[in-house]
Amino acid sequence: MKMTHRICRPTWPYAKMAVRRACRRGARFLLYRIAFLVLAILTSAAAESFEIRGRVVDAETNAPVPVVNVFLANTTLGAATDEQGFFTIRRIPLGSYDLFINHIGYALRVVRIDLFGKQRQPLDIRLDPAVLQGERIEVTVRDRIHWRRSLETFEREFIGTSRNAKSCRLINPQSLEFSEDRDGTLRASSDSVLIVLNESLGYRIEIILKSFSYQEKDMNYLIYPRFEELDHADPAVRTRWIRNRNETWEGSLRHFLSVLARDQFRSGLFEVYYGYLHPETGQIRSYGIPVKSKRPSFVQDEPIPELKRIRFDAFLVVLYKDYTKMHGSVPHGDLGRFPTSYLEMKVPTATINIHGNVQPYNAFKVYGAWAAHRIADLLPLDYDPGQD
């Protein structure tokens, strides 16, 4: 019995007209539903992004400063001021950022920006003239030899030695200055913006280097990078960049924090243990009992759904169970089965979001597999593996 066929071909009087009216009503209802769904999607997307507007002027003359580089550190997001000093940065994901305002002849300005729930008022930014540098000291041949050796150490520790690092290079190393403390600590500084070209991930990175120190495998640095996506005419190259970015993301610290913030811990990608510092060996060891709950007790809700608060004592021992996708070295820990990373909390509490970003920036110290990641493995804060 073909009821569908019979409905499509009615025989009673005026039935065809009735069916057409019903179809039109149904079509309008379907159209309303589709329109409502699209509106809901757009509203949801709009609720998750923000924009920053403002004006940059000279602090002494109040004159507008054009062509000022204004960017959110650690992202691809930025703009240049127009002739009247105005700028706008759009499509900013929810979160906390450092807004950098940089121009030749003026002192660097940094503004802390928190984007949660409502748009900010336009910013009024005043730049102070830069203090002129003194005369440069002549460099001897001996100094050049020491500088070159220091550069080799810096590039190894700063750029890294992973697969990504093989296609990543520092464009302007001549802008670096090195010094060495009495205890052998190597320090690096630069008055210029460092330029790094990462042809593995497809980024050009401008880096403001605030500090760098290295001694016997203990390396610390504070940087403010701006990412710019490279372009290439060959689709195969662009596809390779996307693949390498995804592989760099998988198993990373940000991937782990994103899993926690999204309440996806039971996906099984990561296995977590509480850890302690062994009193005799000085090594981090696990207690041997994995965290099995749907949400670990060290993760708590925040009023904003996209955020979570994280707090733990001593250490977390984190195993990534799909280690074949990890770039770089993958050291194993005392559990021995998978690449192992160790997370030490350096502040009382921290906030993480669904993109795997953490505030404050120095909330953790990492060891093991994650410690092998360097600038060559760095992804911008606005990177989303689902949108690439």
Coordinates of C-alpha atoms in Angstrom, one line a residue:
M1 CA 0.0 0.0 0.0
K2 CA 1.7 3.2 -1.2
M3 CA 0.1 5.9 1.0
T4 CA 2.8 8.4 0.0
H5 CA 1.8 8.0 -3.7
R6 CA -1.9 8.4 -2.8
I7 CA -1.3 11.6 -0.8
C8 CA 0.6 13.1 -3.7
R9 CA -2.3 12.4 -6.1
P10 CA -5.6 13.2 -4.4
T11 CA -8.9 12.5 -6.3
W12 CA -11.5 14.2 -4.2
P13 CA -12.6 17.8 -5.2
Y14 CA -10.3 20.7 -4.0
A15 CA -7.9 18.2 -2.4
K16 CA -5.1 19.4 -4.6
M17 CA -5.6 23.0 -3.4
A18 CA -5.7 21.8 0.2
V19 CA -2.5 19.9 -0.2
R20 CA -0.8 22.9 -1.7
R21 CA -1.9 25.1 1.2
A22 CA -0.7 22.5 3.7
C23 CA 2.6 22.2 1.9
R24 CA 3.0 26.0 1.9
R25 CA 2.3 26.1 5.6
G26 CA 4.7 23.3 6.2
A27 CA 7.3 25.0 4.0
R28 CA 6.9 28.2 6.0
F29 CA 7.1 26.3 9.3
L30 CA 10.3 24.6 8.0
L31 CA 11.7 27.9 6.8
Y32 CA 11.0 29.5 10.2
R33 CA 12.7 26.6 12.0
I34 CA 15.8 26.8 9.7
A35 CA 15.9 30.6 10.1
F36 CA 15.6 30.2 13.9
L37 CA 18.4 27.6 13.9
V38 CA 20.7 29.8 11.8
L39 CA 20.0 32.8 14.0
A40 CA 20.7 30.7 17.1
I41 CA 24.0 29.6 15.6
L42 CA 25.0 33.1 14.7
T43 CA 24.0 34.4 18.1
S44 CA 26.0 31.7 19.8
A45 CA 29.1 32.4 17.7
A46 CA 28.8 36.2 18.3
A47 CA 28.5 35.6 22.0
E48 CA 31.9 33.9 22.0
S49 CA 33.8 36.6 20.2
F50 CA 34.6 40.2 21.0
E51 CA 36.2 43.3 19.5
I52 CA 38.6 45.9 20.8
R53 CA 38.5 49.5 19.6
G54 CA 40.6 52.5 20.6
R55 CA 42.8 55.4 19.7
V56 CA 46.6 55.9 20.1
V57 CA 48.0 59.4 20.7
D58 CA 51.3 61.0 21.7
A59 CA 51.3 61.5 25.4
E60 CA 53.1 64.9 25.2
T61 CA 51.3 66.5 22.2
N62 CA 48.0 64.6 22.1
A63 CA 48.5 64.2 18.4
P64 CA 47.3 60.9 16.8
V65 CA 50.0 58.4 16.0
P66 CA 49.4 56.5 12.8
V67 CA 50.7 53.1 11.7
V68 CA 51.1 51.9 15.3
N69 CA 51.4 48.1 15.7
V70 CA 48.6 47.0 18.0
F71 CA 48.3 43.3 18.7
L72 CA 47.2 40.7 21.3
A73 CA 50.3 38.8 22.4
N74 CA 50.4 35.1 21.6
T75 CA 47.7 35.4 18.9
T76 CA 47.3 36.1 15.2
L77 CA 45.0 39.1 16.1
G78 CA 46.2 42.6 15.6
A79 CA 45.8 45.9 13.6
A80 CA 47.6 49.1 12.7
T81 CA 46.3 52.5 13.6
D82 CA 44.9 54.7 10.8
E83 CA 45.9 58.4 10.1
Q84 CA 43.7 59.5 13.1
G85 CA 45.2 56.9 15.4
F86 CA 42.2 54.7 15.5
F87 CA 42.3 50.9 15.4
T88 CA 39.9 47.9 15.7
I89 CA 40.6 44.2 16.4
R90 CA 37.7 41.9 15.7
R91 CA 36.7 38.2 16.3
I92 CA 38.6 37.8 19.6
P93 CA 37.8 34.7 21.5
L94 CA 36.7 35.0 25.2
G95 CA 39.7 35.2 27.5
S96 CA 42.4 37.4 29.0
Y97 CA 45.1 39.0 26.9
D98 CA 48.0 41.4 26.9
L99 CA 47.5 44.2 24.3
F100 CA 50.8 45.4 23.0
I101 CA 51.2 48.9 21.4
N102 CA 54.5 49.2 19.7
H103 CA 56.0 52.0 17.5
I104 CA 59.5 53.2 16.6
G105 CA 60.3 56.2 18.7
Y106 CA 57.9 55.4 21.5
A107 CA 58.2 53.3 24.7
L108 CA 56.4 49.9 24.5
R109 CA 53.0 50.0 26.1
V110 CA 51.2 46.9 27.5
V111 CA 47.5 46.9 28.5
R112 CA 45.8 44.0 30.2
I113 CA 42.5 43.1 28.5
D114 CA 39.8 40.8 30.1
L115 CA 37.0 39.8 27.7
F116 CA 34.3 38.1 29.6
G117 CA 30.6 38.6 29.0
K118 CA 30.5 42.2 27.7
Q119 CA 32.2 44.4 25.2
R120 CA 34.8 46.9 26.4
Q121 CA 34.6 50.6 26.0
P122 CA 37.0 52.2 23.4
L123 CA 40.6 52.4 24.7
D124 CA 42.4 55.8 25.0
I125 CA 46.1 54.9 24.8
R126 CA 48.9 57.4 25.3
L127 CA 52.4 56.6 24.2
D128 CA 55.5 58.2 25.8
P129 CA 58.5 59.0 23.7
A130 CA 61.3 56.4 23.9
V131 CA 64.5 57.0 25.8
L132 CA 67.4 57.2 23.4
Q133 CA 70.0 54.4 23.7
G134 CA 73.6 55.1 24.4
E135 CA 76.5 54.6 22.0
R136 CA 77.2 50.9 21.2
I137 CA 80.4 49.3 22.4
E138 CA 82.9 48.0 19.8
V139 CA 82.9 44.1 19.7
T140 CA 86.2 42.3 19.6
V141 CA 87.0 39.0 17.7
R142 CA 87.0 37.1 21.0
D143 CA 83.6 38.6 21.8
R144 CA 82.3 37.4 18.4
I145 CA 83.4 33.8 19.0
H146 CA 81.7 33.8 22.4
W147 CA 78.6 35.4 20.9
R148 CA 78.4 32.7 18.2
R149 CA 78.7 29.9 20.8
S150 CA 76.0 31.6 22.9
L151 CA 73.8 31.9 19.8
E152 CA 74.1 28.1 19.2
T153 CA 73.0 27.4 22.7
F154 CA 70.2 30.0 22.5
E155 CA 68.8 28.6 19.2
R156 CA 68.9 25.0 20.5
E157 CA 67.1 25.8 23.7
F158 CA 64.8 28.6 22.4
I159 CA 63.8 27.2 19.0
G160 CA 64.1 23.6 20.1
T161 CA 65.1 20.3 18.5
S162 CA 61.7 18.8 17.5
R163 CA 60.6 17.9 14.0
N164 CA 59.1 21.3 13.7
A165 CA 62.4 22.9 14.7
K166 CA 64.1 21.5 11.6
S167 CA 62.0 23.9 9.5
C168 CA 62.1 26.9 11.9
R169 CA 64.8 29.6 12.0
L170 CA 65.6 32.9 13.6
I171 CA 65.7 35.5 10.9
N172 CA 67.6 38.3 12.8
P173 CA 70.0 36.7 15.3
Q174 CA 72.3 39.7 15.0
S175 CA 69.8 41.7 17.2
L176 CA 70.6 39.4 20.2
E177 CA 73.0 40.3 23.0
F178 CA 74.3 37.7 25.5
S179 CA 75.8 37.7 28.9
E180 CA 76.9 35.0 31.4
D181 CA 76.6 35.1 35.2
R182 CA 79.4 33.8 37.5
D183 CA 77.4 30.6 38.0
G184 CA 77.4 30.0 34.3
T185 CA 73.8 31.1 33.6
L186 CA 73.5 32.3 30.0
R187 CA 71.2 35.3 29.5
A188 CA 69.9 36.8 26.3
S189 CA 68.3 40.1 25.5
S190 CA 67.3 42.2 22.5
D191 CA 66.2 45.8 21.9
S192 CA 64.6 44.7 18.6
V193 CA 61.7 42.4 17.8
L194 CA 62.9 38.9 17.1
I195 CA 61.6 37.4 13.8
V196 CA 61.1 33.6 13.7
L197 CA 60.0 31.9 10.5
N198 CA 58.3 28.5 11.2
E199 CA 57.9 26.8 7.8
S200 CA 56.7 23.6 9.5
L201 CA 53.6 25.2 11.0
G202 CA 53.2 28.1 8.5
Y203 CA 53.8 31.1 10.8
R204 CA 55.9 34.2 10.9
I205 CA 56.4 35.1 14.6
E206 CA 57.4 38.6 15.8
I207 CA 58.7 38.1 19.4
I208 CA 59.4 40.7 22.1
L209 CA 61.9 39.0 24.3
K210 CA 61.6 40.1 27.9
S211 CA 63.9 37.6 29.5
F212 CA 65.9 34.4 28.7
S213 CA 68.1 32.3 31.0
Y214 CA 69.7 28.9 30.7
Q215 CA 71.8 26.8 32.9
E216 CA 72.3 23.0 32.9
K217 CA 69.1 22.1 31.2
D218 CA 67.0 24.6 33.3
M219 CA 65.6 27.1 30.9
N220 CA 63.2 30.0 31.5
Y221 CA 62.0 32.7 29.2
L222 CA 59.3 35.4 29.0
I223 CA 58.2 36.4 25.6
Y224 CA 55.3 38.3 23.9
P225 CA 54.9 36.8 20.4
R226 CA 52.6 37.9 17.5
F227 CA 51.7 35.3 14.9
E228 CA 51.1 35.9 11.2
E229 CA 49.9 33.0 9.1
L230 CA 52.0 32.4 6.0
D231 CA 50.5 32.0 2.6
H232 CA 51.6 29.7 -0.2
A233 CA 50.4 29.1 -3.7
D234 CA 50.8 25.3 -3.5
P235 CA 47.7 23.7 -1.8
A236 CA 49.9 20.8 -0.7
V237 CA 52.0 23.1 1.4
R238 CA 48.9 24.6 3.1
T239 CA 47.6 21.1 3.8
R240 CA 50.9 20.1 5.3
W241 CA 50.8 23.2 7.6
I242 CA 47.3 22.3 8.8
R243 CA 48.3 18.7 9.4
N244 CA 51.4 19.7 11.4
R245 CA 49.4 22.2 13.5
N246 CA 46.9 19.5 14.4
E247 CA 49.7 17.1 15.3
T248 CA 51.5 19.7 17.3
W249 CA 48.3 20.4 19.2
E250 CA 47.6 16.7 20.0
G251 CA 49.1 15.7 23.3
S252 CA 50.2 19.2 24.2
L253 CA 49.7 21.0 27.5
R254 CA 47.0 23.1 25.8
H255 CA 45.2 20.0 24.5
F256 CA 45.2 18.6 28.0
L257 CA 43.8 21.8 29.6
S258 CA 41.2 22.1 26.8
V259 CA 40.0 18.5 27.6
L260 CA 39.7 19.5 31.3
A261 CA 37.8 22.8 30.5
R262 CA 35.4 21.0 28.1
D263 CA 34.7 18.2 30.7
Q264 CA 36.0 15.6 28.3
F265 CA 38.4 13.9 30.7
R266 CA 36.7 10.6 30.3
S267 CA 37.5 10.5 26.6
G268 CA 40.6 8.5 27.6
L269 CA 43.2 10.5 25.7
F270 CA 45.0 11.4 28.9
E271 CA 45.7 9.4 32.0
V272 CA 46.5 11.4 35.1
Y273 CA 48.2 10.5 38.4
Y274 CA 49.0 12.6 41.4
G275 CA 52.8 12.8 41.9
Y276 CA 55.4 13.6 44.5
L277 CA 59.1 14.5 44.7
H278 CA 61.2 11.4 45.7
P279 CA 63.3 12.4 48.7
E280 CA 66.3 10.3 47.7
T281 CA 66.5 10.7 43.9
G282 CA 64.9 14.1 43.6
Q283 CA 62.8 12.8 40.8
I284 CA 59.1 13.2 40.3
R285 CA 57.2 9.9 40.9
S286 CA 53.6 8.9 40.6
Y287 CA 51.5 7.3 43.4
G288 CA 50.5 4.7 40.9
I289 CA 46.7 5.1 41.2
P290 CA 45.1 6.9 38.2
V291 CA 42.4 9.5 38.5
K292 CA 39.2 7.8 37.4
S293 CA 36.4 10.3 38.0
K294 CA 34.4 12.0 35.3
R295 CA 35.9 15.3 36.4
P296 CA 39.0 15.3 38.5
S297 CA 38.6 17.0 41.9
F298 CA 41.3 19.5 41.0
V299 CA 39.0 21.1 38.4
Q300 CA 36.1 23.3 39.5
D301 CA 33.4 25.3 37.8
E302 CA 33.5 29.0 37.2
P303 CA 30.5 31.3 36.7
I304 CA 31.3 31.5 32.9
P305 CA 30.7 28.1 31.3
E306 CA 33.8 28.2 29.1
L307 CA 36.1 28.6 32.1
K308 CA 37.3 26.2 34.8
R309 CA 39.4 26.8 37.9
I310 CA 42.3 24.4 38.6
R311 CA 44.2 23.7 41.7
F312 CA 46.4 20.8 43.0
D313 CA 49.2 20.2 45.4
A314 CA 52.7 18.9 44.4
F315 CA 52.5 17.5 40.9
L316 CA 50.3 15.9 38.3
V317 CA 51.8 13.1 36.2
V318 CA 50.1 13.1 32.8
L319 CA 50.3 10.4 30.2
Y320 CA 49.2 10.9 26.6
K321 CA 47.9 7.7 25.2
D322 CA 48.1 8.5 21.4
Y323 CA 51.8 9.2 21.5
T324 CA 52.4 8.4 17.8
K325 CA 51.0 11.9 17.0
M326 CA 53.3 13.9 19.3
H327 CA 56.0 16.0 17.7
G328 CA 59.5 16.0 19.2
S329 CA 61.0 13.9 21.9
V330 CA 58.6 11.8 24.0
P331 CA 60.3 10.9 27.3
H332 CA 58.6 8.2 29.4
G333 CA 58.2 8.4 33.1
D334 CA 58.2 5.8 35.9
L335 CA 55.0 4.3 34.6
G336 CA 56.8 3.5 31.3
R337 CA 53.9 3.0 28.9
F338 CA 53.3 6.3 27.3
P339 CA 55.0 9.7 26.9
T340 CA 54.9 11.3 30.3
S341 CA 54.7 15.0 31.3
Y342 CA 54.8 16.4 34.8
L343 CA 52.9 19.5 35.8
E344 CA 53.9 21.6 38.9
M345 CA 51.6 24.3 40.1
K346 CA 53.4 27.6 40.8
V347 CA 50.5 29.7 42.0
P348 CA 47.6 29.0 44.5
T349 CA 45.0 28.6 41.7
A350 CA 44.6 29.2 37.9
T351 CA 41.9 29.6 35.3
I352 CA 41.8 27.6 32.1
N353 CA 39.4 27.9 29.1
I354 CA 38.1 25.7 26.4
H355 CA 41.0 26.7 24.0
G356 CA 43.5 25.3 26.5
N357 CA 44.8 28.7 27.6
V358 CA 45.7 29.5 31.2
Q359 CA 45.8 32.5 33.5
P360 CA 48.1 33.6 34.9
Y361 CA 50.6 32.7 32.2
N362 CA 53.2 31.4 34.8
A363 CA 50.7 29.1 36.6
F364 CA 52.6 25.9 35.8
K365 CA 56.1 24.6 35.4
V366 CA 56.4 21.6 33.1
Y367 CA 58.8 18.7 32.9
G368 CA 59.1 15.6 30.7
A369 CA 57.5 15.4 27.2
W370 CA 55.9 18.9 27.5
A371 CA 59.2 20.4 28.5
A372 CA 60.7 19.4 25.1
H373 CA 58.3 21.8 23.3
R374 CA 59.8 25.2 22.4
I375 CA 59.1 28.1 20.1
A376 CA 59.0 25.8 17.0
D377 CA 56.0 24.0 18.6
L378 CA 54.2 27.1 19.7
L379 CA 50.6 27.7 18.5
P380 CA 48.7 31.0 18.8
L381 CA 46.2 31.4 21.6
D382 CA 43.4 31.8 19.1
Y383 CA 44.3 28.5 17.3
D384 CA 41.3 26.1 17.2
P385 CA 42.0 22.7 15.7
G386 CA 38.4 22.4 14.6
Q387 CA 38.5 25.5 12.4
D388 CA 41.8 25.1 10.6

